Each structure stands twice: as structure tokens, then as C-alpha cells.
Amino acid sequence: MSIVDGVVTYLEKQRPQLDALARDIWENPQTGFKETYAARLLVDALRNEGFRVMAPVAGIGTALVAESGSGAPVIGILGEYDALPGLSQRACAYKEPVDQGAPGHACGHNLLGVAGAGAAMAVKRMMETHGIGGTVRYFGCPAEETLMGKVFMAREGVFEGLDGVLTWHPMYANTLWAASSAALNSFKLSFHGRTAHAASAPEAGRSALDAVMLTDIGVNYLREHVIPEARIHCMVTHGGEAPNIVPEYAQIWYYVRAPKRTQVEQIYERVLNVARGAALMTDTSLDVEIVAACHEYVPNRTIQQALLRNMKEVGPPPFDEEDVALARALKATLPLGMAEDALRSYGVTADVVGDPLCMNVVDELGTLSAGEVQPVSTDVGDVSQIAPTAQMTACCMPLGVPLHSWQAVASAGSGIGRKAMLFVAKSLALTALDLMQDDTLLTKAREEFETQRGGTAYECPIPADLKPPTG
Ligand SMILES: [Zn+2]
């Protein structure tokens, strides 16, 4: 049996097990660093398949590495399984939480983690039956939603020694994620002043809230003088206790994003200068706390091309009438114009993607194409700075359904998501096996990576003493 047939046959046989895993994780959603249920399921499933499993990893209880084979080349496959807070939802076409206020898989990470594990299992099986040398390593990465898990793992050297890395993300199209993504700093600015009665002795008070508001005003002016691709967003996490007390403590939380890490660092310094100025103006003191940080994603075009070839070989997810009916019903719940706005923001048209479900493999998709920069950030960025990395997307939800919505939870828990998941597992497995067998491909990917890096080593963007918030 050829390797293509072998992978397809094996994963079709594993389908009930993989579907059950994805369903089980979807039914037991947990947020970042708390995803113990999913991590345990994946550890057990991979151990049962004969993987050597290491968990916890990098001091994180819900991080895991599962490995099979030995020696070079070493091919990594990434998985995530964290859910989002407050987005509990049934797998139906109307808004109905399973448990009001509980988390939900609104980014489809229940599929993301299982597809990668399924791919790794298929690679292991083919290595054994076809005598293919090398190592396949599955990385269970917690807390993607807060852009933390992989960065902490990267800081501890977990991704070192890899020759190629494959991953994916749920979306409404079957295509490559060939665009770069934004680097980011997430940080909290805390101001400390002095309380006083706001009416009888305001002159005795030093308002930390004034410092927060002046910082925000300063940053609003700053926005005119940064590159237009940068994004600076914030929320006030603490503004005081009561209007009649001059607030002695206030805090504002910023994200700074830009296409390159160096740009983020420059803008971050300027935001800090604004905050220092606000502290000076208000006679308060300032504390800076880095919450998270990541690099931009750098796609490896060589591996991408192999991945696209395999996606076409496998063929798109075989959605049936029931899937299309659910997709239509979910799409009908979107506010008027939302699907069109989503298409516009990705620079694509419905006829290219497919409506309501993507029934083909799209070569290039608008702003996900090579050379584009997505304004969002992902901690896959840090992995892509350490080893040649490629990622794909698969149609796990109807056209225009945004991630982080109840419709996305419903879709990720339905047959739509699970069919897409199997398409991904097959595509990733075949590409990993290509990399293991084709020295020329591997060398070309490495050369491309070295050229991109220009001889610079990976530098972890989070402080050396920052601990993962796992407690
Ligand atoms: Zn996600």
C-alpha cells in the first residue's frame, strides 16, 4: 500500500476514536493553563498508541510532548486545546449555552489538538510499516488564546532540534496560512498615588486614575506617529473604589502589535514614556508588568508548498447535506453584512471560498496569501523563529462566522468541524512523511529558514523570571 493510501486508510480507521476525542474535549472546555481534561485525554491516547509521552513540560501541567522514532530528521506537529471564557454553546443553530457563563471552544481548539495528535499517530504507523527513519514529535501546547503556552515552552528550549514544524487553525476555508502575523507585547501599567477625601481634601490626594487617563490620552496622540500597521488596544482593569475617594491605585492593560518584533519593542518603549510622563504629571509612581509577548509568524514557503500539494491530494472535507443545512442555519444568524465584512477583511470573494462551506482547496486566499501580514498574533510565531514552520487552515465553520463567537462553538462541535479535522490530520501526516523522506525538501526548507533568520538566534520576548500563570 502506498504511503498516501496508508495514511488515509489508517486515519479513516481511527476516525471514531479521533471524533470521540474532539467531541469529549469540546464537551469539557477549559481555559488556558487549566485544560487538564484535554491534556489528560491526549496523553492517554498517545500513550496507548505507543508514544513516549513527557508531561508536564516546561513546568506547565497541561503541556505535553509525545515522541516516536529516533534520530534525524525530527518533525514537530503542534496542537492546542484551550477554550474561551463565557462562550458555552450547544452544537445547534440558535444561541443556547450548555452552561451559562462557562467556557466554550469558540476557536475550535478541540479540533486543533486532536488533528495534530491524529497526524502524529499516522506518521508513527507509516514509519513503522514502511521503515522510515527519524522522529515525530507532537507538542501539546496550552494557553494559545492568551499567547503564552508556546512562548514559555520556547523559553525552556522545548522546540529546539526540530527540522520542520506543521500546524493549522480552524477557519472557513481550506487553504494555507501563508501570511505572517503580528508580534505582540501585552503589559499592564499600574499607577500608585495617595487617597484623600475627594471633596474635603482633594489637594492631599494624588490620583492614580488621572495617570491612567492621561496615559490613554497620550497614547491616543502617539497613534498618529506610529506605523499604520501597528495596533494599540487597551482596557482599564482598575479605576478606583468610589468617586469620593481619590484613587490611590489604578491600572490599564495594553496590547501593542506590529508586523515585526523590533517595531513592537520600539512602540512599547514609547508607550512606557507616555506612562512615565503621566506619572510625572500626576505625582504618582508607575509599575510595568509584562503579561505576554510573542514574535511574528514567519511561514516557510518550501514546506507550505508540500503541504498544499498534500491538501489537494487528500481532497477537501466531504461535507454532506446535513452539514450544509447546519452551516446555512448558522450563517443565517449572523448580523446583516457580517459575512460580507469578513470576506472584505480577508480580501476574498464568496465564489472563491464557497458558500456556506468551502468545498475545495484554495491555493491563495486574500490576506492569508504569502507576503501579507495578518493583524492578529499567534504564539506559533515563536516556534516559526526556531524551526521552519508551515500552517494550513480548514473549513470548520460557515463562511463569515467569526472565531470567538457562539456560532463558531456550535460549528466546532458539529460534524463540520470533525470532517475538517480529519482532512487536516491526513494533510499534516503526509507532509511530515514527505519531510522525513525527502532530503532535498528538508535542505531547501532549512536554507530558506537560515536566509530568513540571517544568522540571528531566537530571543524569547518574555522576561527570564516570568512564571506561567498556572496556579
Ligand atoms: Zn485559535
PDB file of C-alpha atoms and ligand atoms in Angstrom, residues 80 107 109 112 144-145 169 403-404, ligand 1:
ATOM      1  CA  GLU A  80      -3.733  23.339  21.178  1.00  0.00           C
ATOM      2  CA  CYS A 107     -11.666  28.897  18.354  1.00  0.00           C
ATOM      3  CA  HIS A 109      -9.031  24.164  19.554  1.00  0.00           C
ATOM      4  CA  LEU A 112      -6.784  21.673  16.608  1.00  0.00           C
ATOM      5  CA  GLU A 144      -2.779  29.786  22.936  1.00  0.00           C
ATOM      6  CA  GLU A 145      -5.625  32.233  23.473  1.00  0.00           C
ATOM      7  CA  HIS A 169      -6.019  26.646  12.543  1.00  0.00           C
ATOM      8  CA  LEU A 403     -13.893  32.882  15.548  1.00  0.00           C
ATOM      9  CA  HIS A 404     -14.723  33.526  19.214  1.00  0.00           C
TER      10      HIS A 404
HETATM   11 ZN    ZN B   1      -7.325  29.815  17.924  1.00  0.00          ZN
END
